[in-house]
């Protein structure tokens, strides 16, 4: 069975998710993140790290597009699917770092809220954004 992916939604969701990351870690929670992580703000992300982050985000959006194609399209269904995928897979995987490592628990809420925003918004976009048919 062939599944068509929503490439427009994937690209738009990837760009918006990257922007959400900038807002989360560079504006809204920068001070708390810097304090808790110990990473200096001037260290910034390397070009390689940013490229890998963009690739990782793109792959997540491909997965969300595939899921919405199977489980139900539309803005609201996409947001619900993004929420479920985030809670059941992404957040549970992220929790390992906080359970078994020495990552400060204060970072958990910043990271969790970021992932929730990315997955819900990304799911809504890949589930609902469509090219208009030619007239």
GROMACS .gro file of N, CA, C and O in nm:
model
  540
    1UNK      N    1   0.085  -0.118   0.000
    1UNK     CA    2   0.000   0.000   0.000
    1UNK      C    3   0.088   0.124   0.000
    1UNK      O    4   0.174   0.141   0.086
    2UNK      N    5   0.067   0.209  -0.095
    2UNK     CA    6   0.147   0.329  -0.109
    2UNK      C    7   0.081   0.443  -0.032
    2UNK      O    8  -0.039   0.463  -0.040
    3UNK      N    9   0.162   0.516   0.042
    3UNK     CA   10   0.111   0.628   0.119
    3UNK      C   11   0.175   0.756   0.065
    3UNK      O   12   0.297   0.765   0.058
    4UNK      N   13   0.090   0.849   0.025
    4UNK     CA   14   0.142   0.978  -0.019
    4UNK      C   15   0.167   1.065   0.103
    4UNK      O   16   0.080   1.078   0.190
    5UNK      N   17   0.286   1.121   0.109
    5UNK     CA   18   0.320   1.211   0.219
    5UNK      C   19   0.285   1.354   0.178
    5UNK      O   20   0.290   1.390   0.061
    6UNK      N   21   0.253   1.435   0.276
    6UNK     CA   22   0.221   1.575   0.255
    6UNK      C   23   0.351   1.656   0.260
    6UNK      O   24   0.389   1.709   0.364
    7UNK      N   25   0.420   1.662   0.145
    7UNK     CA   26   0.552   1.726   0.142
    7UNK      C   27   0.546   1.875   0.173
    7UNK      O   28   0.635   1.927   0.240
    8UNK      N   29   0.442   1.942   0.128
    8UNK     CA   30   0.427   2.085   0.162
    8UNK      C   31   0.414   2.099   0.313
    8UNK      O   32   0.484   2.181   0.375
    9UNK      N   33   0.328   2.019   0.374
    9UNK     CA   34   0.311   2.023   0.519
    9UNK      C   35   0.439   1.989   0.593
    9UNK      O   36   0.472   2.050   0.695
   10UNK      N   37   0.513   1.891   0.542
   10UNK     CA   38   0.638   1.849   0.606
   10UNK      C   39   0.739   1.964   0.607
   10UNK      O   40   0.800   1.994   0.709
   11UNK      N   41   0.756   2.029   0.493
   11UNK     CA   42   0.853   2.139   0.483
   11UNK      C   43   0.810   2.257   0.570
   11UNK      O   44   0.891   2.311   0.647
   12UNK      N   45   0.684   2.295   0.563
   12UNK     CA   46   0.635   2.408   0.643
   12UNK      C   47   0.645   2.376   0.792
   12UNK      O   48   0.691   2.458   0.872
   13UNK      N   49   0.604   2.254   0.831
   13UNK     CA   50   0.610   2.214   0.972
   13UNK      C   51   0.754   2.210   1.022
   13UNK      O   52   0.781   2.248   1.137
   14UNK      N   53   0.847   2.167   0.939
   14UNK     CA   54   0.989   2.163   0.977
   14UNK      C   55   1.040   2.304   1.005
   14UNK      O   56   1.106   2.328   1.107
   15UNK      N   57   1.007   2.396   0.918
   15UNK     CA   58   1.053   2.535   0.935
   15UNK      C   59   0.990   2.596   1.060
   15UNK      O   60   1.059   2.660   1.141
   16UNK      N   61   0.861   2.576   1.079
   16UNK     CA   62   0.794   2.632   1.196
   16UNK      C   63   0.845   2.568   1.325
   16UNK      O   64   0.865   2.636   1.425
   17UNK      N   65   0.869   2.437   1.322
   17UNK     CA   66   0.924   2.368   1.440
   17UNK      C   67   1.061   2.423   1.476
   17UNK      O   68   1.093   2.441   1.594
   18UNK      N   69   1.143   2.451   1.376
   18UNK     CA   70   1.275   2.508   1.402
   18UNK      C   71   1.261   2.647   1.463
   18UNK      O   72   1.334   2.684   1.555
   19UNK      N   73   1.163   2.724   1.415
   19UNK     CA   74   1.137   2.856   1.471
   19UNK      C   75   1.088   2.846   1.615
   19UNK      O   76   1.127   2.925   1.701
   20UNK      N   77   1.002   2.747   1.644
   20UNK     CA   78   0.956   2.724   1.782
   20UNK      C   79   1.076   2.696   1.872
   20UNK      O   80   1.085   2.748   1.983
   21UNK      N   81   1.171   2.615   1.823
   21UNK     CA   82   1.292   2.587   1.900
   21UNK      C   83   1.371   2.714   1.930
   21UNK      O   84   1.420   2.734   2.042
   22UNK      N   85   1.383   2.801   1.830
   22UNK     CA   86   1.452   2.928   1.852
   22UNK      C   87   1.381   3.010   1.959
   22UNK      O   88   1.444   3.065   2.050
   23UNK      N   89   1.247   3.018   1.949
   23UNK     CA   90   1.171   3.093   2.049
   23UNK      C   91   1.188   3.032   2.189
   23UNK      O   92   1.210   3.105   2.286
   24UNK      N   93   1.180   2.899   2.198
   24UNK     CA   94   1.187   2.830   2.328
   24UNK      C   95   1.321   2.850   2.394
   24UNK      O   96   1.329   2.887   2.511
   25UNK      N   97   1.428   2.819   2.320
   25UNK     CA   98   1.561   2.815   2.379
   25UNK      C   99   1.640   2.946   2.362
   25UNK      O  100   1.737   2.968   2.434
   26UNK      N  101   1.596   3.030   2.269
   26UNK     CA  102   1.669   3.154   2.245
   26UNK      C  103   1.600   3.278   2.298
   26UNK      O  104   1.662   3.383   2.309
   27UNK      N  105   1.471   3.265   2.333
   27UNK     CA  106   1.397   3.383   2.379
   27UNK      C  107   1.323   3.352   2.510
   27UNK      O  108   1.356   3.407   2.615
   28UNK      N  109   1.222   3.266   2.503
   28UNK     CA  110   1.134   3.245   2.618
   28UNK      C  111   1.203   3.186   2.741
   28UNK      O  112   1.181   3.232   2.853
   29UNK      N  113   1.282   3.082   2.721
   29UNK     CA  114   1.343   3.012   2.835
   29UNK      C  115   1.496   3.015   2.832
   29UNK      O  116   1.560   2.932   2.895
   30UNK      N  117   1.551   3.110   2.759
   30UNK     CA  118   1.697   3.115   2.744
   30UNK      C  119   1.769   3.126   2.878
   30UNK      O  120   1.861   3.049   2.906
   31UNK      N  121   1.727   3.218   2.962
   31UNK     CA  122   1.797   3.239   3.089
   31UNK      C  123   1.792   3.114   3.177
   31UNK      O  124   1.895   3.072   3.231
   32UNK      N  125   1.674   3.054   3.190
   32UNK     CA  126   1.661   2.934   3.271
   32UNK      C  127   1.741   2.818   3.211
   32UNK      O  128   1.806   2.743   3.283
   33UNK      N  129   1.735   2.805   3.078
   33UNK     CA  130   1.806   2.696   3.012
   33UNK      C  131   1.957   2.711   3.030
   33UNK      O  132   2.026   2.615   3.061
   34UNK      N  133   2.007   2.833   3.012
   34UNK     CA  134   2.150   2.859   3.028
   34UNK      C  135   2.193   2.828   3.170
   34UNK      O  136   2.295   2.761   3.193
   35UNK      N  137   2.117   2.872   3.268
   35UNK     CA  138   2.151   2.848   3.408
   35UNK      C  139   2.152   2.700   3.441
   35UNK      O  140   2.247   2.649   3.502
   36UNK      N  141   2.049   2.628   3.400
   36UNK     CA  142   2.037   2.487   3.434
   36UNK      C  143   2.130   2.397   3.354
   36UNK      O  144   2.179   2.297   3.405
   37UNK      N  145   2.155   2.431   3.228
   37UNK     CA  146   2.238   2.345   3.143
   37UNK      C  147   2.386   2.374   3.161
   37UNK      O  148   2.470   2.287   3.136
   38UNK      N  149   2.419   2.496   3.201
   38UNK     CA  150   2.559   2.533   3.214
   38UNK      C  151   2.625   2.568   3.083
   38UNK      O  152   2.746   2.590   3.076
   39UNK      N  153   2.547   2.577   2.976
   39UNK     CA  154   2.600   2.613   2.844
   39UNK      C  155   2.595   2.764   2.830
   39UNK      O  156   2.491   2.825   2.852
   40UNK      N  157   2.707   2.823   2.794
   40UNK     CA  158   2.714   2.967   2.778
   40UNK      C  159   2.634   3.010   2.655
   40UNK      O  160   2.639   2.943   2.552
   41UNK      N  161   2.560   3.121   2.664
   41UNK     CA  162   2.479   3.165   2.550
   41UNK      C  163   2.562   3.193   2.425
   41UNK      O  164   2.516   3.171   2.315
   42UNK      N  165   2.684   3.240   2.445
   42UNK     CA  166   2.768   3.270   2.328
   42UNK      C  167   2.821   3.145   2.260
   42UNK      O  168   2.871   3.150   2.149
   43UNK      N  169   2.809   3.029   2.326
   43UNK     CA  170   2.854   2.904   2.264
   43UNK      C  171   2.769   2.873   2.141
   43UNK      O  172   2.820   2.830   2.040
   44UNK      N  173   2.638   2.899   2.150
   44UNK     CA  174   2.550   2.879   2.036
   44UNK      C  175   2.558   2.738   1.980
   44UNK      O  176   2.635   2.656   2.027
   45UNK      N  177   2.479   2.712   1.881
   45UNK     CA  178   2.483   2.583   1.815
   45UNK      C  179   2.577   2.586   1.698
   45UNK      O  180   2.578   2.683   1.622
   46UNK      N  181   2.656   2.482   1.682
   46UNK     CA  182   2.745   2.476   1.567
   46UNK      C  183   2.662   2.454   1.441
   46UNK      O  184   2.546   2.413   1.447
   47UNK      N  185   2.723   2.482   1.328
   47UNK     CA  186   2.655   2.461   1.200
   47UNK      C  187   2.616   2.314   1.185
   47UNK      O  188   2.505   2.283   1.140
   48UNK      N  189   2.704   2.224   1.226
   48UNK     CA  190   2.674   2.081   1.216
   48UNK      C  191   2.557   2.044   1.305
   48UNK      O  192   2.465   1.973   1.263
   49UNK      N  193   2.555   2.095   1.428
   49UNK     CA  194   2.445   2.066   1.520
   49UNK      C  195   2.314   2.120   1.464
   49UNK      O  196   2.210   2.051   1.471
   50UNK      N  197   2.316   2.239   1.410
   50UNK     CA  198   2.194   2.297   1.354
   50UNK      C  199   2.145   2.216   1.234
   50UNK      O  200   2.025   2.192   1.219
   51UNK      N  201   2.236   2.175   1.148
   51UNK     CA  202   2.198   2.094   1.032
   51UNK      C  203   2.140   1.960   1.075
   51UNK      O  204   2.038   1.914   1.021
   52UNK      N  205   2.201   1.896   1.174
   52UNK     CA  206   2.149   1.769   1.224
   52UNK      C  207   2.014   1.788   1.293
   52UNK      O  208   1.924   1.704   1.280
   53UNK      N  209   1.998   1.898   1.365
   53UNK     CA  210   1.870   1.928   1.427
   53UNK      C  211   1.760   1.949   1.324
   53UNK      O  212   1.646   1.904   1.341
   54UNK      N  213   1.794   2.016   1.215
   54UNK     CA  214   1.698   2.038   1.107
   54UNK      C  215   1.660   1.904   1.043
   54UNK      O  216   1.542   1.877   1.017
   55UNK      N  217   1.759   1.819   1.019
   55UNK     CA  218   1.734   1.686   0.963
   55UNK      C  219   1.646   1.604   1.057
   55UNK      O  220   1.550   1.539   1.013
   56UNK      N  221   1.678   1.606   1.185
   56UNK     CA  222   1.600   1.531   1.284
   56UNK      C  223   1.455   1.580   1.285
   56UNK      O  224   1.362   1.500   1.288
   57UNK      N  225   1.436   1.710   1.282
   57UNK     CA  226   1.301   1.767   1.282
   57UNK      C  227   1.227   1.728   1.154
   57UNK      O  228   1.108   1.693   1.159
   58UNK      N  229   1.295   1.731   1.042
   58UNK     CA  230   1.235   1.690   0.915
   58UNK      C  231   1.188   1.545   0.921
   58UNK      O  232   1.076   1.513   0.878
   59UNK      N  233   1.269   1.457   0.978
   59UNK     CA  234   1.232   1.315   0.989
   59UNK      C  235   1.110   1.299   1.080
   59UNK      O  236   1.020   1.219   1.051
   60UNK      N  237   1.104   1.374   1.189
   60UNK     CA  238   0.986   1.370   1.276
   60UNK      C  239   0.862   1.411   1.198
   60UNK      O  240   0.756   1.346   1.208
   61UNK      N  241   0.872   1.516   1.118
   61UNK     CA  242   0.756   1.563   1.041
   61UNK      C  243   0.716   1.463   0.933
   61UNK      O  244   0.598   1.448   0.903
   62UNK      N  245   0.812   1.393   0.874
   62UNK     CA  246   0.779   1.286   0.779
   62UNK      C  247   0.698   1.179   0.853
   62UNK      O  248   0.595   1.131   0.803
   63UNK      N  249   0.742   1.142   0.972
   63UNK     CA  250   0.670   1.043   1.052
   63UNK      C  251   0.530   1.089   1.088
   63UNK      O  252   0.434   1.011   1.080
   64UNK      N  253   0.516   1.214   1.127
   64UNK     CA  254   0.383   1.266   1.159
   64UNK      C  255   0.293   1.271   1.036
   64UNK      O  256   0.174   1.243   1.044
   65UNK      N  257   0.351   1.302   0.920
   65UNK     CA  258   0.274   1.302   0.797
   65UNK      C  259   0.226   1.160   0.765
   65UNK      O  260   0.111   1.139   0.726
   66UNK      N  261   0.313   1.064   0.783
   66UNK     CA  262   0.274   0.924   0.760
   66UNK      C  263   0.162   0.883   0.855
   66UNK      O  264   0.065   0.820   0.813
   67UNK      N  265   0.177   0.918   0.983
   67UNK     CA  266   0.073   0.883   1.081
   67UNK      C  267  -0.061   0.949   1.049
   67UNK      O  268  -0.166   0.885   1.058
   68UNK      N  269  -0.058   1.077   1.012
   68UNK     CA  270  -0.184   1.144   0.982
   68UNK      C  271  -0.247   1.087   0.856
   68UNK      O  272  -0.369   1.081   0.845
   69UNK      N  273  -0.165   1.041   0.763
   69UNK     CA  274  -0.218   0.977   0.644
   69UNK      C  275  -0.288   0.845   0.677
   69UNK      O  276  -0.385   0.807   0.612
   70UNK      N  277  -0.243   0.778   0.780
   70UNK     CA  278  -0.301   0.651   0.823
   70UNK      C  279  -0.415   0.667   0.923
   70UNK      O  280  -0.509   0.588   0.922
   71UNK      N  281  -0.403   0.765   1.013
   71UNK     CA  282  -0.496   0.773   1.126
   71UNK      C  283  -0.601   0.883   1.115
   71UNK      O  284  -0.693   0.889   1.195
   72UNK      N  285  -0.584   0.972   1.020
   72UNK     CA  286  -0.685   1.076   1.003
   72UNK      C  287  -0.623   1.212   0.979
   72UNK      O  288  -0.543   1.259   1.060
   73UNK      N  289  -0.662   1.272   0.868
   73UNK     CA  290  -0.608   1.403   0.833
   73UNK      C  291  -0.696   1.513   0.887
   73UNK      O  292  -0.799   1.487   0.950
   74UNK      N  293  -0.654   1.634   0.866
   74UNK     CA  294  -0.723   1.752   0.917
   74UNK      C  295  -0.641   1.814   1.028
   74UNK      O  296  -0.557   1.749   1.091
   75UNK      N  297  -0.664   1.942   1.051
   75UNK     CA  298  -0.586   2.017   1.150
   75UNK      C  299  -0.598   1.957   1.290
   75UNK      O  300  -0.498   1.934   1.357
   76UNK      N  301  -0.721   1.932   1.333
   76UNK     CA  302  -0.743   1.881   1.468
   76UNK      C  303  -0.693   1.739   1.485
   76UNK      O  304  -0.628   1.707   1.585
   77UNK      N  305  -0.720   1.652   1.388
   77UNK     CA  306  -0.668   1.515   1.396
   77UNK      C  307  -0.515   1.515   1.397
   77UNK      O  308  -0.453   1.439   1.471
   78UNK      N  309  -0.456   1.599   1.315
   78UNK     CA  310  -0.310   1.608   1.312
   78UNK      C  311  -0.254   1.652   1.446
   78UNK      O  312  -0.154   1.597   1.494
   79UNK      N  313  -0.318   1.750   1.509
   79UNK     CA  314  -0.273   1.796   1.641
   79UNK      C  315  -0.286   1.685   1.744
   79UNK      O  316  -0.196   1.664   1.827
   80UNK      N  317  -0.396   1.610   1.740
   80UNK     CA  318  -0.415   1.498   1.833
   80UNK      C  319  -0.310   1.389   1.811
   80UNK      O  320  -0.256   1.335   1.908
   81UNK      N  321  -0.285   1.357   1.687
   81UNK     CA  322  -0.184   1.256   1.655
   81UNK      C  323  -0.046   1.303   1.700
   81UNK      O  324   0.032   1.226   1.756
   82UNK      N  325  -0.016   1.431   1.678
   82UNK     CA  326   0.111   1.486   1.725
   82UNK      C  327   0.123   1.477   1.876
   82UNK      O  328   0.229   1.441   1.929
   83UNK      N  329   0.015   1.507   1.946
   83UNK     CA  330   0.015   1.499   2.092
   83UNK      C  331   0.040   1.355   2.139
   83UNK      O  332   0.124   1.330   2.226
   84UNK      N  333  -0.030   1.260   2.079
   84UNK     CA  334  -0.012   1.119   2.118
   84UNK      C  335   0.128   1.070   2.087
   84UNK      O  336   0.191   1.003   2.169
   85UNK      N  337   0.179   1.102   1.969
   85UNK     CA  338   0.314   1.059   1.932
   85UNK      C  339   0.417   1.119   2.027
   85UNK      O  340   0.511   1.052   2.070
   86UNK      N  341   0.397   1.244   2.063
   86UNK     CA  342   0.489   1.310   2.154
   86UNK      C  343   0.488   1.245   2.291
   86UNK      O  344   0.593   1.210   2.345
   87UNK      N  345   0.371   1.227   2.347
   87UNK     CA  346   0.361   1.171   2.483
   87UNK      C  347   0.410   1.028   2.488
   87UNK      O  348   0.490   0.991   2.573
   88UNK      N  349   0.363   0.944   2.395
   88UNK     CA  350   0.394   0.802   2.401
   88UNK      C  351   0.536   0.767   2.356
   88UNK      O  352   0.591   0.667   2.402
   89UNK      N  353   0.594   0.845   2.269
   89UNK     CA  354   0.725   0.809   2.216
   89UNK      C  355   0.834   0.910   2.253
   89UNK      O  356   0.931   0.875   2.318
   90UNK      N  357   0.818   1.034   2.212
   90UNK     CA  358   0.923   1.132   2.232
   90UNK      C  359   0.948   1.162   2.380
   90UNK      O  360   1.063   1.159   2.426
   91UNK      N  361   0.843   1.191   2.453
   91UNK     CA  362   0.861   1.227   2.594
   91UNK      C  363   0.910   1.110   2.678
   91UNK      O  364   0.990   1.126   2.769
   92UNK      N  365   0.863   0.991   2.645
   92UNK     CA  366   0.907   0.873   2.720
   92UNK      C  367   1.054   0.842   2.691
   92UNK      O  368   1.129   0.802   2.780
   93UNK      N  369   1.097   0.867   2.568
   93UNK     CA  370   1.239   0.850   2.535
   93UNK      C  371   1.322   0.958   2.603
   93UNK      O  372   1.427   0.930   2.660
   94UNK      N  373   1.274   1.082   2.601
   94UNK     CA  374   1.343   1.192   2.667
   94UNK      C  375   1.358   1.166   2.816
   94UNK      O  376   1.460   1.200   2.877
   95UNK      N  377   1.259   1.104   2.876
   95UNK     CA  378   1.261   1.079   3.021
   95UNK      C  379   1.381   0.995   3.064
   95UNK      O  380   1.428   1.010   3.177
   96UNK      N  381   1.432   0.909   2.976
   96UNK     CA  382   1.549   0.830   3.012
   96UNK      C  383   1.665   0.917   3.058
   96UNK      O  384   1.735   0.884   3.153
   97UNK      N  385   1.686   1.029   2.989
   97UNK     CA  386   1.795   1.118   3.026
   97UNK      C  387   1.779   1.178   3.164
   97UNK      O  388   1.877   1.210   3.230
   98UNK      N  389   1.657   1.192   3.205
   98UNK     CA  390   1.630   1.251   3.336
   98UNK      C  391   1.623   1.146   3.446
   98UNK      O  392   1.649   1.174   3.561
   99UNK      N  393   1.587   1.025   3.409
   99UNK     CA  394   1.578   0.917   3.507
   99UNK      C  395   1.716   0.861   3.540
   99UNK      O  396   1.750   0.840   3.656
  100UNK      N  397   1.797   0.837   3.436
  100UNK     CA  398   1.922   0.765   3.455
  100UNK      C  399   2.047   0.851   3.449
  100UNK      O  400   2.156   0.802   3.477
  101UNK      N  401   2.034   0.977   3.412
  101UNK     CA  402   2.152   1.063   3.401
  101UNK      C  403   2.140   1.176   3.502
  101UNK      O  404   2.044   1.183   3.578
  102UNK      N  405   2.235   1.264   3.500
  102UNK     CA  406   2.235   1.374   3.598
  102UNK      C  407   2.182   1.504   3.538
  102UNK      O  408   2.212   1.610   3.587
  103UNK      N  409   2.099   1.493   3.434
  103UNK     CA  410   2.041   1.612   3.374
  103UNK      C  411   1.951   1.681   3.477
  103UNK      O  412   1.868   1.617   3.539
  104UNK      N  413   1.967   1.812   3.497
  104UNK     CA  414   1.885   1.882   3.596
  104UNK      C  415   1.736   1.872   3.564
  104UNK      O  416   1.694   1.894   3.451
  105UNK      N  417   1.657   1.837   3.664
  105UNK     CA  418   1.513   1.820   3.645
  105UNK      C  419   1.444   1.948   3.598
  105UNK      O  420   1.341   1.941   3.532
  106UNK      N  421   1.499   2.064   3.630
  106UNK     CA  422   1.440   2.189   3.584
  106UNK      C  423   1.437   2.200   3.432
  106UNK      O  424   1.350   2.266   3.375
  107UNK      N  425   1.531   2.134   3.365
  107UNK     CA  426   1.533   2.135   3.218
  107UNK      C  427   1.421   2.050   3.160
  107UNK      O  428   1.379   2.072   3.047
  108UNK      N  429   1.375   1.953   3.236
  108UNK     CA  430   1.272   1.862   3.187
  108UNK      C  431   1.150   1.939   3.138
  108UNK      O  432   1.098   1.914   3.029
  109UNK      N  433   1.102   2.036   3.216
  109UNK     CA  434   0.981   2.108   3.181
  109UNK      C  435   1.001   2.197   3.059
  109UNK      O  436   0.909   2.215   2.980
  110UNK      N  437   1.119   2.251   3.043
  110UNK     CA  438   1.149   2.330   2.924
  110UNK      C  439   1.149   2.239   2.802
  110UNK      O  440   1.086   2.269   2.699
  111UNK      N  441   1.219   2.126   2.811
  111UNK     CA  442   1.228   2.033   2.699
  111UNK      C  443   1.093   1.970   2.665
  111UNK      O  444   1.056   1.957   2.549
  112UNK      N  445   1.018   1.932   2.768
  112UNK     CA  446   0.886   1.870   2.747
  112UNK      C  447   0.791   1.968   2.678
  112UNK      O  448   0.724   1.933   2.581
  113UNK      N  449   0.786   2.090   2.728
  113UNK     CA  450   0.694   2.187   2.668
  113UNK      C  451   0.733   2.219   2.525
  113UNK      O  452   0.647   2.236   2.437
  114UNK      N  453   0.864   2.223   2.497
  114UNK     CA  454   0.911   2.246   2.360
  114UNK      C  455   0.866   2.133   2.269
  114UNK      O  456   0.810   2.156   2.161
  115UNK      N  457   0.889   2.009   2.311
  115UNK     CA  458   0.849   1.895   2.228
  115UNK      C  459   0.698   1.889   2.208
  115UNK      O  460   0.651   1.859   2.097
  116UNK      N  461   0.623   1.917   2.311
  116UNK     CA  462   0.476   1.919   2.296
  116UNK      C  463   0.434   2.021   2.192
  116UNK      O  464   0.349   1.993   2.106
  117UNK      N  465   0.491   2.140   2.198
  117UNK     CA  466   0.457   2.244   2.102
  117UNK      C  467   0.494   2.202   1.960
  117UNK      O  468   0.414   2.215   1.867
  118UNK      N  469   0.613   2.147   1.942
  118UNK     CA  470   0.660   2.106   1.810
  118UNK      C  471   0.572   1.995   1.753
  118UNK      O  472   0.530   2.001   1.637
  119UNK      N  473   0.542   1.894   1.832
  119UNK     CA  474   0.464   1.781   1.782
  119UNK      C  475   0.319   1.818   1.754
  119UNK      O  476   0.262   1.776   1.653
  120UNK      N  477   0.258   1.896   1.843
  120UNK     CA  478   0.118   1.932   1.823
  120UNK      C  479   0.105   2.027   1.703
  120UNK      O  480   0.020   2.006   1.615
  121UNK      N  481   0.187   2.129   1.697
  121UNK     CA  482   0.182   2.222   1.584
  121UNK      C  483   0.222   2.151   1.455
  121UNK      O  484   0.156   2.165   1.351
  122UNK      N  485   0.329   2.071   1.460
  122UNK     CA  486   0.372   1.996   1.342
  122UNK      C  487   0.265   1.900   1.294
  122UNK      O  488   0.238   1.891   1.173
  123UNK      N  489   0.202   1.828   1.386
  123UNK     CA  490   0.095   1.736   1.347
  123UNK      C  491  -0.022   1.809   1.283
  123UNK      O  492  -0.078   1.763   1.183
  124UNK      N  493  -0.059   1.923   1.341
  124UNK     CA  494  -0.169   2.002   1.284
  124UNK      C  495  -0.134   2.047   1.142
  124UNK      O  496  -0.218   2.038   1.051
  125UNK      N  497  -0.011   2.089   1.122
  125UNK     CA  498   0.029   2.138   0.989
  125UNK      C  499   0.031   2.024   0.888
  125UNK      O  500  -0.025   2.036   0.779
  126UNK      N  501   0.097   1.913   0.920
  126UNK     CA  502   0.104   1.804   0.821
  126UNK      C  503  -0.032   1.738   0.801
  126UNK      O  504  -0.059   1.680   0.695
  127UNK      N  505  -0.119   1.748   0.901
  127UNK     CA  506  -0.253   1.692   0.886
  127UNK      C  507  -0.349   1.783   0.812
  127UNK      O  508  -0.442   1.736   0.747
  128UNK      N  509  -0.327   1.913   0.820
  128UNK     CA  510  -0.425   2.006   0.766
  128UNK      C  511  -0.383   2.090   0.647
  128UNK      O  512  -0.467   2.133   0.570
  129UNK      N  513  -0.255   2.117   0.632
  129UNK     CA  514  -0.210   2.205   0.524
  129UNK      C  515  -0.207   2.128   0.393
  129UNK      O  516  -0.138   2.027   0.380
  130UNK      N  517  -0.283   2.176   0.297
  130UNK     CA  518  -0.290   2.110   0.166
  130UNK      C  519  -0.276   2.214   0.057
  130UNK      O  520  -0.317   2.329   0.073
  131UNK      N  521  -0.221   2.171  -0.055
  131UNK     CA  522  -0.221   2.257  -0.173
  131UNK      C  523  -0.364   2.266  -0.224
  131UNK      O  524  -0.438   2.167  -0.222
  132UNK      N  525  -0.401   2.385  -0.268
  132UNK     CA  526  -0.536   2.400  -0.323
  132UNK      C  527  -0.537   2.335  -0.462
  132UNK      O  528  -0.443   2.352  -0.539
  133UNK      N  529  -0.644   2.262  -0.492
  133UNK     CA  530  -0.651   2.200  -0.624
  133UNK      C  531  -0.659   2.306  -0.734
  133UNK      O  532  -0.714   2.413  -0.712
  134UNK      N  533  -0.603   2.272  -0.849
  134UNK     CA  534  -0.607   2.366  -0.962
  134UNK      C  535  -0.750   2.379  -1.012
  134UNK      O  536  -0.821   2.279  -1.023
  135UNK      N  537  -0.788   2.503  -1.041
  135UNK     CA  538  -0.926   2.527  -1.085
  135UNK      C  539  -0.950   2.486  -1.228
  135UNK      O  540  -0.873   2.469  -1.309
   0.00000   0.00000   0.00000
